[in-house]
PDB file of C-alpha atoms and ligand atoms in Angstrom:
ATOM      1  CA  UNK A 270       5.890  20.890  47.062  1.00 48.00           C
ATOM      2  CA  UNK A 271       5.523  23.825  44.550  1.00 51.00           C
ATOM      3  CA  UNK A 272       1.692  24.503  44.108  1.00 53.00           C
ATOM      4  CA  UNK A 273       0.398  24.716  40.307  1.00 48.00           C
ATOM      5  CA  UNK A 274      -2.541  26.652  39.273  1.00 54.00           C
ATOM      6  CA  UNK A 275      -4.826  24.671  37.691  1.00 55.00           C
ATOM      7  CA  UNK A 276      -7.022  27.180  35.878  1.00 61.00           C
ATOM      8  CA  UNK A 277      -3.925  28.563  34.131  1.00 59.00           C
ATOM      9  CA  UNK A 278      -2.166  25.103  33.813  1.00 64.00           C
ATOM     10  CA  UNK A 279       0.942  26.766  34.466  1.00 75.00           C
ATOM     11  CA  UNK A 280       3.848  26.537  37.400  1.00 81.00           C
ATOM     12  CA  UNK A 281       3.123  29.374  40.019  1.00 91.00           C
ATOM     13  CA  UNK A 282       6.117  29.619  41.458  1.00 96.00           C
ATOM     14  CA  UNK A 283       6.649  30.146  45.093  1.00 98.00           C
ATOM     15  CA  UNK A 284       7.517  33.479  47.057  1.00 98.00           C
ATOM     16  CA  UNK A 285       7.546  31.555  50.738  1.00 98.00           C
ATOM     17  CA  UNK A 286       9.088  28.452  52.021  1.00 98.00           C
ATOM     18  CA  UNK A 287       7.469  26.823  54.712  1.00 98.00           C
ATOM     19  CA  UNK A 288       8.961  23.643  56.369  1.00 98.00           C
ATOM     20  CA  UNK A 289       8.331  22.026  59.740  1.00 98.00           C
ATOM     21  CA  UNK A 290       9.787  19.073  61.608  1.00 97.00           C
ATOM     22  CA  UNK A 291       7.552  17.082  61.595  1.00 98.00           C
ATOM     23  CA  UNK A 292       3.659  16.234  60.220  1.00 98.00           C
ATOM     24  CA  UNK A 293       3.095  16.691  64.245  1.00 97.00           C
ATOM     25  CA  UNK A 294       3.341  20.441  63.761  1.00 98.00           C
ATOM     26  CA  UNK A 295       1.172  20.896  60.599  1.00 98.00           C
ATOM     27  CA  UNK A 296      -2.368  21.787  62.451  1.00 98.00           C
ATOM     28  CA  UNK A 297       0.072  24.645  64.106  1.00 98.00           C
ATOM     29  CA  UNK A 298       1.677  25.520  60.370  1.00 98.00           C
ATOM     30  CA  UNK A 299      -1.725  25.336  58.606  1.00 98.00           C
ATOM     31  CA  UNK A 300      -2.642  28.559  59.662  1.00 98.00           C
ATOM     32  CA  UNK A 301       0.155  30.281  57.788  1.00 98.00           C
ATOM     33  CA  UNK A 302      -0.671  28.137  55.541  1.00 98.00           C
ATOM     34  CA  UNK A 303      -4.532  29.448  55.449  1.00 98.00           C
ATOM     35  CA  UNK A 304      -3.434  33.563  55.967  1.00 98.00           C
ATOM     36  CA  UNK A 305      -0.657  32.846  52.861  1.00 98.00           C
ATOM     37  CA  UNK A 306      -3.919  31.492  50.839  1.00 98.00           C
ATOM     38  CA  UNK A 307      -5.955  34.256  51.734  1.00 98.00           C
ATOM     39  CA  UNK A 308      -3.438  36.740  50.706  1.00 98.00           C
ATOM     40  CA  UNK A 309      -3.252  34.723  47.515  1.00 97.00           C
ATOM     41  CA  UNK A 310       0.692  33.945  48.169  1.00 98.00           C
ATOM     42  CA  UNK A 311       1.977  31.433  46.362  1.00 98.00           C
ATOM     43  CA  UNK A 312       4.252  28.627  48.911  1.00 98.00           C
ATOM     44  CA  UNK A 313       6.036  25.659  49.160  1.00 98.00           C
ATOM     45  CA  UNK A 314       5.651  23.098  52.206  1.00 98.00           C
ATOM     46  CA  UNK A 315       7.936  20.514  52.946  1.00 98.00           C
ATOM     47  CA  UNK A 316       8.913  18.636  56.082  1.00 98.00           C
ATOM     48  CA  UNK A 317      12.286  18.207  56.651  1.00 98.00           C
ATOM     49  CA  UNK A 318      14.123  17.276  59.791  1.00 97.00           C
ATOM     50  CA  UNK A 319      17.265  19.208  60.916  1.00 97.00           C
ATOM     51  CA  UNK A 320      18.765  16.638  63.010  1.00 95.00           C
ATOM     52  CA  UNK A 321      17.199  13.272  61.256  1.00 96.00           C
ATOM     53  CA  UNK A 322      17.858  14.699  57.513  1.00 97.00           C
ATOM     54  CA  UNK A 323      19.809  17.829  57.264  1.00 97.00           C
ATOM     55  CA  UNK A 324      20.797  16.746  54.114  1.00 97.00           C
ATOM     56  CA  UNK A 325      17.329  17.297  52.882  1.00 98.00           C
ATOM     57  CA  UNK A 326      17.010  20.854  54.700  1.00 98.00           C
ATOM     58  CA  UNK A 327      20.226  21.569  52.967  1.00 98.00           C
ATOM     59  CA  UNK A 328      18.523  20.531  49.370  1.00 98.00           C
ATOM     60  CA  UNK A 329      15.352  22.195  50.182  1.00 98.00           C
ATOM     61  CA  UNK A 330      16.447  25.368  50.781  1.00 98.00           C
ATOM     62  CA  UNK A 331      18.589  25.526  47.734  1.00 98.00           C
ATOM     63  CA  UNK A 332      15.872  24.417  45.282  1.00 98.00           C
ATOM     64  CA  UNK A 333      13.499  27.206  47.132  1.00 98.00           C
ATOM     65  CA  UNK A 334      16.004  29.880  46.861  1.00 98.00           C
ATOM     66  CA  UNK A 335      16.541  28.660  42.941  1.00 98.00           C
ATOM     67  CA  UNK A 336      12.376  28.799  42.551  1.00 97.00           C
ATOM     68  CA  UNK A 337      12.451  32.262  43.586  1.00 97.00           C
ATOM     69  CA  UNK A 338      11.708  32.038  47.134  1.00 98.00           C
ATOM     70  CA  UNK A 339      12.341  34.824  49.345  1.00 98.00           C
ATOM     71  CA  UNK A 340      11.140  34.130  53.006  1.00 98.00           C
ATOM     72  CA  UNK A 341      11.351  31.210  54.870  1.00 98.00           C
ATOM     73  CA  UNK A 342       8.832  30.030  57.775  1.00 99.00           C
ATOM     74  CA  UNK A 343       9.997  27.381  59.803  1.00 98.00           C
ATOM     75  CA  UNK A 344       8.132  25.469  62.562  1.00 98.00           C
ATOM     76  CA  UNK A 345       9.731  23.153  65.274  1.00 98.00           C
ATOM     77  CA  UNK A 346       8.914  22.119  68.363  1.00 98.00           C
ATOM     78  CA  UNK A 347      11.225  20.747  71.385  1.00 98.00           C
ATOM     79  CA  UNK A 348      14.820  21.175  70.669  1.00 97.00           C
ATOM     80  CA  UNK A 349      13.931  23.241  67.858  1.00 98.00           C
ATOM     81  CA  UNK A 350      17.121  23.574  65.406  1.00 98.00           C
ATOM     82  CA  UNK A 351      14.888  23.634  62.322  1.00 98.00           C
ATOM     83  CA  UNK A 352      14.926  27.222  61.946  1.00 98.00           C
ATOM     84  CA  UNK A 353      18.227  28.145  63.202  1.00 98.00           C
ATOM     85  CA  UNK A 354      19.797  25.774  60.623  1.00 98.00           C
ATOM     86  CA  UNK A 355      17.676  27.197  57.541  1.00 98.00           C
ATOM     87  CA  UNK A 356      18.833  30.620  58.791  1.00 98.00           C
ATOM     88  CA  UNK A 357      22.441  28.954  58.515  1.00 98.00           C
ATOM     89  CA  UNK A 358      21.740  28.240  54.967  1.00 97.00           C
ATOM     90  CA  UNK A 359      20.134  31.121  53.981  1.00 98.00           C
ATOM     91  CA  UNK A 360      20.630  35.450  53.774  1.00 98.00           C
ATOM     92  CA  UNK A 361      16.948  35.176  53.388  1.00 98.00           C
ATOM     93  CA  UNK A 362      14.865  36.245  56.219  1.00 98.00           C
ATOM     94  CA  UNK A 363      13.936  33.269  58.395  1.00 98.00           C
ATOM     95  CA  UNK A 364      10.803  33.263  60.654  1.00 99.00           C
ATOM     96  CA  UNK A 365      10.461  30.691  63.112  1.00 98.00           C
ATOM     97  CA  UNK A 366       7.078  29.288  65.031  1.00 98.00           C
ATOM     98  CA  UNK A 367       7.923  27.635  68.489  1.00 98.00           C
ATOM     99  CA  UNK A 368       5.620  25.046  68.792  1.00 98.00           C
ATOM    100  CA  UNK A 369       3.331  24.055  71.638  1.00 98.00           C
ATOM    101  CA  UNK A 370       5.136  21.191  73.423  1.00 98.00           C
ATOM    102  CA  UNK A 371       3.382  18.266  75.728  1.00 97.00           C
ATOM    103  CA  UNK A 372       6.427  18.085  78.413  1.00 96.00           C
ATOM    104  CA  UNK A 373       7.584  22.558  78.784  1.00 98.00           C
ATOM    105  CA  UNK A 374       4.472  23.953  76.981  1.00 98.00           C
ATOM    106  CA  UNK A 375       6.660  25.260  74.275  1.00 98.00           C
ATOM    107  CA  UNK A 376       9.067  27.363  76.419  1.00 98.00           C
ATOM    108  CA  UNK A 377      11.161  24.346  74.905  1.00 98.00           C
ATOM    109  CA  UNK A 378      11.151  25.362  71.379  1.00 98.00           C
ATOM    110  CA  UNK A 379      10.800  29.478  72.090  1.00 98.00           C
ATOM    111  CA  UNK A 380      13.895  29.486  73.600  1.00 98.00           C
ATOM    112  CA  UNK A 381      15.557  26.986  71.332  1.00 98.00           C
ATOM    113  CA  UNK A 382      14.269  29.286  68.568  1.00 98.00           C
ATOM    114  CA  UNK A 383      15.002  32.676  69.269  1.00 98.00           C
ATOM    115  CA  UNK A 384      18.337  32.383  71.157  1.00 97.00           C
ATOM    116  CA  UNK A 385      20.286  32.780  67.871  1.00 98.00           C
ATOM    117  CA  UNK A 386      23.608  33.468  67.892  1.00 97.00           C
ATOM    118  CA  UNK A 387      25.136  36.960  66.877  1.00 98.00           C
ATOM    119  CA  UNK A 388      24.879  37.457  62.813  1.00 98.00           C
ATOM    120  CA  UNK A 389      22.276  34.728  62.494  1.00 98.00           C
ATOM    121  CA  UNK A 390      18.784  35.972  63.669  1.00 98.00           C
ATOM    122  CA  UNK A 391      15.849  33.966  62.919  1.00 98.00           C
ATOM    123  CA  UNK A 392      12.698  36.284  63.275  1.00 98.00           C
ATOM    124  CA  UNK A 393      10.692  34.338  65.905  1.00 98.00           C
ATOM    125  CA  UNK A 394       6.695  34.811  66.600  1.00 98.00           C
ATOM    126  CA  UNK A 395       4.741  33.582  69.860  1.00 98.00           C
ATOM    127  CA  UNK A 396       4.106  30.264  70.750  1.00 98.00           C
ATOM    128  CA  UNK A 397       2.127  28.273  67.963  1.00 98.00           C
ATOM    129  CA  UNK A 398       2.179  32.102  66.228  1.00 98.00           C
ATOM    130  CA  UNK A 399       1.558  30.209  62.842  1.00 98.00           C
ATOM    131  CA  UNK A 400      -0.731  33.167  61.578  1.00 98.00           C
ATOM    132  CA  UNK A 401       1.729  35.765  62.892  1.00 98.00           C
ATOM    133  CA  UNK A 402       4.545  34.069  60.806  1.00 99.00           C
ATOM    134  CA  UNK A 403       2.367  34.396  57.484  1.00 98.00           C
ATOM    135  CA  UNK A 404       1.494  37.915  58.572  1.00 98.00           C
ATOM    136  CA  UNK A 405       5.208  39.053  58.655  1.00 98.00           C
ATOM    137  CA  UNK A 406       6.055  37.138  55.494  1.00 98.00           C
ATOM    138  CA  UNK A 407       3.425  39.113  53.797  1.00 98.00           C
ATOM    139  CA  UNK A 408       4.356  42.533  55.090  1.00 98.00           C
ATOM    140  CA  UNK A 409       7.447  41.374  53.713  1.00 98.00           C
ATOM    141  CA  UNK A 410       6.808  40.576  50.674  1.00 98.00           C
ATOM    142  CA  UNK A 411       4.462  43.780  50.169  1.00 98.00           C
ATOM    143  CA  UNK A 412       7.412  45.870  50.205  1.00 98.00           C
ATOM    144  CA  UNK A 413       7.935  44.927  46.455  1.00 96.00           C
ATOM    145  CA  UNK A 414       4.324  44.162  46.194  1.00 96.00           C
ATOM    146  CA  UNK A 415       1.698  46.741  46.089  1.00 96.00           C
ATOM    147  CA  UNK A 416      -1.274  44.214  45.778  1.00 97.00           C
ATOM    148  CA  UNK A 417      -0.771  42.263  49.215  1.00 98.00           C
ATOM    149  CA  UNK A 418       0.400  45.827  51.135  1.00 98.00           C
ATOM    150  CA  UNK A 419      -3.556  46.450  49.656  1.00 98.00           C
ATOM    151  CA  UNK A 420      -4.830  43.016  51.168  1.00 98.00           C
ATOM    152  CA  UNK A 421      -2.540  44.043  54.837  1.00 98.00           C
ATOM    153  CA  UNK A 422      -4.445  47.690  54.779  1.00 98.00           C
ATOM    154  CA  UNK A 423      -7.852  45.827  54.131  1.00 98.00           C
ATOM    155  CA  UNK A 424      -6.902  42.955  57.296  1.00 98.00           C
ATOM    156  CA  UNK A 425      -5.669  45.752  59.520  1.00 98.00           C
ATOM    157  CA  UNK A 426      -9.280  47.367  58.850  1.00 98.00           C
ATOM    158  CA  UNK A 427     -11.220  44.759  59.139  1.00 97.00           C
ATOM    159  CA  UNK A 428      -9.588  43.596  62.278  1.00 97.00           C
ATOM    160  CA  UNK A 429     -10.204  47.227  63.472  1.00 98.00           C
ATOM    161  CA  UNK A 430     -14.073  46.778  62.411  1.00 98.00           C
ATOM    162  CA  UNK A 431     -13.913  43.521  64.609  1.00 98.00           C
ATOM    163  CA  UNK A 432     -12.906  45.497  67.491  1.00 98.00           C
ATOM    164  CA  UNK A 433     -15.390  48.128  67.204  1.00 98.00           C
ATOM    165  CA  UNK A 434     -17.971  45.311  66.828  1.00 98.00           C
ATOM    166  CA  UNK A 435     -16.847  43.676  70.277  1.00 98.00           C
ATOM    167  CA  UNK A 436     -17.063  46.803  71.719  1.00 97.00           C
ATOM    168  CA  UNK A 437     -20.914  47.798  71.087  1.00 97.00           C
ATOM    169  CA  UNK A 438     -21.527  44.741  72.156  1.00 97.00           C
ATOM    170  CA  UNK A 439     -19.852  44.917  75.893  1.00 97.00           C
ATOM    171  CA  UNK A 440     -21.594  48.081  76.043  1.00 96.00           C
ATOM    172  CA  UNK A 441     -25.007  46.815  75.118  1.00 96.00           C
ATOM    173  CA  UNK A 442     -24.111  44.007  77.413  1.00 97.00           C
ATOM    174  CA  UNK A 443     -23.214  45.703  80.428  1.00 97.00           C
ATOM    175  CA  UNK A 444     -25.544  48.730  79.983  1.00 96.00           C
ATOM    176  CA  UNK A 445     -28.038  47.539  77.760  1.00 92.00           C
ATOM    177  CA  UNK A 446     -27.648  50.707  74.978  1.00 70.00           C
TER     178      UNK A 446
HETATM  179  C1  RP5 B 101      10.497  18.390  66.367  1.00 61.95           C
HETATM  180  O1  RP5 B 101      10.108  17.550  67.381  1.00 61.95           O
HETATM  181  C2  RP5 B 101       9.306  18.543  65.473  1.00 61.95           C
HETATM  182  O2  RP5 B 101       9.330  19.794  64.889  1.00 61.95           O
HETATM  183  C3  RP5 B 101       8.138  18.365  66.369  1.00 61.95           C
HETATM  184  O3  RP5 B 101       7.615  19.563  66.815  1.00 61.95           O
HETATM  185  C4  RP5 B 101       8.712  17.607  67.556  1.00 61.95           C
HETATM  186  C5  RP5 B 101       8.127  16.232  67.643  1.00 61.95           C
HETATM  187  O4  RP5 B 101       8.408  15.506  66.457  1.00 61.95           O
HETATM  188  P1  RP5 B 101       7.787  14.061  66.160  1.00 61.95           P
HETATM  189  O5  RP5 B 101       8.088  13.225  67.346  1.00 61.95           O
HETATM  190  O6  RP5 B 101       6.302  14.299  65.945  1.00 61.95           O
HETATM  191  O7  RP5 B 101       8.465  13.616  64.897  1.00 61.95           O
HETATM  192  O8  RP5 B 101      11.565  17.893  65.647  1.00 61.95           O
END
């Protein structure tokens, strides 16, 4: 569903399209979810089957790419088609998030994923790489926009700081200074 700013009462309309299989893989999606709220990126979120109701996917994608929409993140798990059938749909770029499965551990829906065929590449992250997914959407995005390639140059930093941080502390650690 298309977000709305309260404050503002107005329609924001939404730069990324995320959709998943199934409500099974929204803890995995919610941290794109999270990194696209940080970023203050507005998003849609729908689930939307590709093999129980493609005719939805179909409808979703084309009401996205009418809002405005310009990258697509797509979660699936198993025999993931999800993303490979928005990136059938779509000249958008298409990221897809293999997710974590019970039986293969996921190998299941990173292969089903990122074995596209030739002309028809869906971007495709690590296992359960929600986070990673929103990264890329917003490095995409900050090509047009120079606020969030600001808010990338301030996470790259501060994951640098983090580093740093770990670091004095294995050194304190190991030889107490
Ligand atoms: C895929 O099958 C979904 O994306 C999900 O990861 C997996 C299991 O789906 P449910 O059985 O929870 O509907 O289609």
């Amino acid at each position: 569903m298309t977000r709305v700013n309260v404050e503002e009462e107005i329609e924001v309309k939404p730069w990324v399209g995320i959709l998943m299989g199934s409500d099974s893989d929204f803890p995995v999606m919610e941290k794109a979810v999270r990194f696209l709220e940080e970023a203050q990126v507005p998003y849609r979120i729908n689930i939307a089957s590709a093999l129980r109701t493609p005719e939805k996917v179909a409808r979703i994608i084309n009401e996205a790419e009418a809002d405005g929409v310009k990258v697509f993140i797509v979660g699936a798990g198993k025999a993931a088609h999800l993303p490979g059938v928005v990136a059938s749909f779509t000249t958008r770029p298409v990221i897809g998030v293999p997710i974590k499965t019970p039986d293969l551990g996921g190998v299941d829906s990173l292969y089903s994923i990122v074995q596209m065929p030739s002309g028809v590449p869906v971007a495709t992250v690590a296992i359960d790489g929600a986070k990673n997914a929103a990264v890329l959407a917003v490095q995409i995005l900050a090509l047009e926009k120079r606020e969030l390639a600001a808010f990338l140059a301030h996470f790259k930093r501060e994951m640098a700081e983090e580093v740093e941080k770990k670091d004095r502390m294995l050194q304190e650690k190991v030889f107490g200074k």
